[in-house]
Amino acid sequence: MQWADGSKAPFVKSESAIKLDLRHLPAPEPMHRILEALETLPEGKSLLARTPCHPQPLLDLLDARGYRVVVIDSPAGDAWVQIFSPDDCTGR
């Protein structure tokens, strides 16, 4: 998987992920967009988002809801966030 800026997604199972590039949005819009996308996330898919910064409020919320999340912070200040539904074990 490759992003518009030419960088590659740093996740093993990113081929089947739904991707969102939210780096251009001000807070809290990335969090809202991610939560909306999770409402319709197909079974067996993960959500891979690029956010403008480390999304700690979102991570706390997802943890409380039982989602499994992998985060990689970029040296540029943005973050890669891959989210798996609570009942999906393909991301392990």
Tab-separated table of C-alpha atoms in Angstrom:
chain	number	residue	atom	x	y	z
A	1	MET	CA	0.000	0.000	0.000
A	2	GLN	CA	1.323	3.411	-0.885
A	3	TRP	CA	0.112	6.867	0.133
A	4	ALA	CA	-0.195	9.859	-2.171
A	5	ASP	CA	3.120	11.252	-0.905
A	6	GLY	CA	4.896	8.037	-1.951
A	7	SER	CA	5.436	6.653	1.538
A	8	LYS	CA	4.482	3.066	2.242
A	9	ALA	CA	2.229	1.873	5.045
A	10	PRO	CA	4.364	0.307	7.803
A	11	PHE	CA	1.896	-2.474	8.600
A	12	VAL	CA	1.999	-6.096	7.508
A	13	LYS	CA	-1.732	-6.476	6.888
A	14	SER	CA	-2.270	-3.109	5.249
A	15	GLU	CA	-3.326	-4.497	1.848
A	16	SER	CA	-6.857	-5.228	3.062
A	17	ALA	CA	-7.127	-2.080	5.175
A	18	ILE	CA	-9.409	0.817	4.413
A	19	LYS	CA	-7.173	3.874	4.388
A	20	LEU	CA	-7.828	7.445	5.408
A	21	ASP	CA	-5.315	10.264	5.110
A	22	LEU	CA	-6.458	12.814	7.673
A	23	ARG	CA	-3.244	14.780	8.137
A	24	HIS	CA	-4.698	17.925	6.580
A	25	LEU	CA	-7.605	18.166	9.038
A	26	PRO	CA	-7.651	20.164	12.291
A	27	ALA	CA	-8.569	18.488	15.576
A	28	PRO	CA	-11.003	16.974	16.416
A	29	GLU	CA	-12.029	16.211	12.809
A	30	PRO	CA	-9.643	13.222	12.339
A	31	MET	CA	-11.124	11.536	15.411
A	32	HIS	CA	-14.678	12.109	14.176
A	33	ARG	CA	-13.892	10.758	10.717
A	34	ILE	CA	-12.234	7.656	12.162
A	35	LEU	CA	-15.169	6.944	14.475
A	36	GLU	CA	-17.610	7.356	11.560
A	37	ALA	CA	-15.573	4.973	9.397
A	38	LEU	CA	-15.478	2.371	12.159
A	39	GLU	CA	-19.294	2.300	12.276
A	40	THR	CA	-19.349	0.751	8.792
A	41	LEU	CA	-16.054	-1.174	8.839
A	42	PRO	CA	-16.608	-4.442	6.941
A	43	GLU	CA	-15.841	-7.704	8.710
A	44	GLY	CA	-12.246	-8.788	8.223
A	45	LYS	CA	-11.048	-5.296	7.331
A	46	SER	CA	-8.986	-2.919	9.399
A	47	LEU	CA	-8.843	0.849	9.241
A	48	LEU	CA	-5.468	2.447	8.542
A	49	ALA	CA	-5.397	6.180	9.145
A	50	ARG	CA	-2.722	8.829	9.018
A	51	THR	CA	-3.388	11.500	11.580
A	52	PRO	CA	-1.696	14.889	11.994
A	53	CYS	CA	-0.337	13.908	15.424
A	54	HIS	CA	-0.383	11.115	18.012
A	55	PRO	CA	-4.152	10.722	18.665
A	56	GLN	CA	-4.181	9.976	22.402
A	57	PRO	CA	-7.829	10.984	23.036
A	58	LEU	CA	-8.905	8.682	20.201
A	59	LEU	CA	-6.730	5.848	21.519
A	60	ASP	CA	-8.282	6.124	24.976
A	61	LEU	CA	-11.769	6.004	23.467
A	62	LEU	CA	-10.979	3.025	21.228
A	63	ASP	CA	-9.431	1.127	24.129
A	64	ALA	CA	-12.577	1.658	26.197
A	65	ARG	CA	-14.642	0.284	23.296
A	66	GLY	CA	-12.483	-2.823	22.924
A	67	TYR	CA	-10.745	-2.028	19.637
A	68	ARG	CA	-7.197	-3.243	19.068
A	69	VAL	CA	-4.922	-0.490	17.817
A	70	VAL	CA	-1.368	-0.256	16.506
A	71	VAL	CA	0.221	3.196	16.373
A	72	ILE	CA	3.492	4.266	14.815
A	73	ASP	CA	4.536	7.864	15.306
A	74	SER	CA	6.322	9.366	12.317
A	75	PRO	CA	9.457	11.503	12.687
A	76	ALA	CA	7.511	14.188	10.788
A	77	GLY	CA	5.029	14.414	13.696
A	78	ASP	CA	2.094	12.597	12.142
A	79	ALA	CA	1.030	9.085	13.106
A	80	TRP	CA	-0.019	5.836	11.448
A	81	VAL	CA	-2.990	4.298	13.252
A	82	GLN	CA	-4.296	0.843	12.371
A	83	ILE	CA	-7.524	-0.208	14.052
A	84	PHE	CA	-8.991	-3.701	14.255
A	85	SER	CA	-12.524	-4.405	15.433
A	86	PRO	CA	-12.857	-6.122	18.817
A	87	ASP	CA	-14.011	-9.379	17.201
A	88	ASP	CA	-11.339	-9.437	14.467
A	89	CYS	CA	-8.324	-11.576	15.221
A	90	THR	CA	-6.645	-11.226	11.795
A	91	GLY	CA	-4.447	-8.370	13.002
A	92	ARG	CA	-2.652	-10.374	15.634
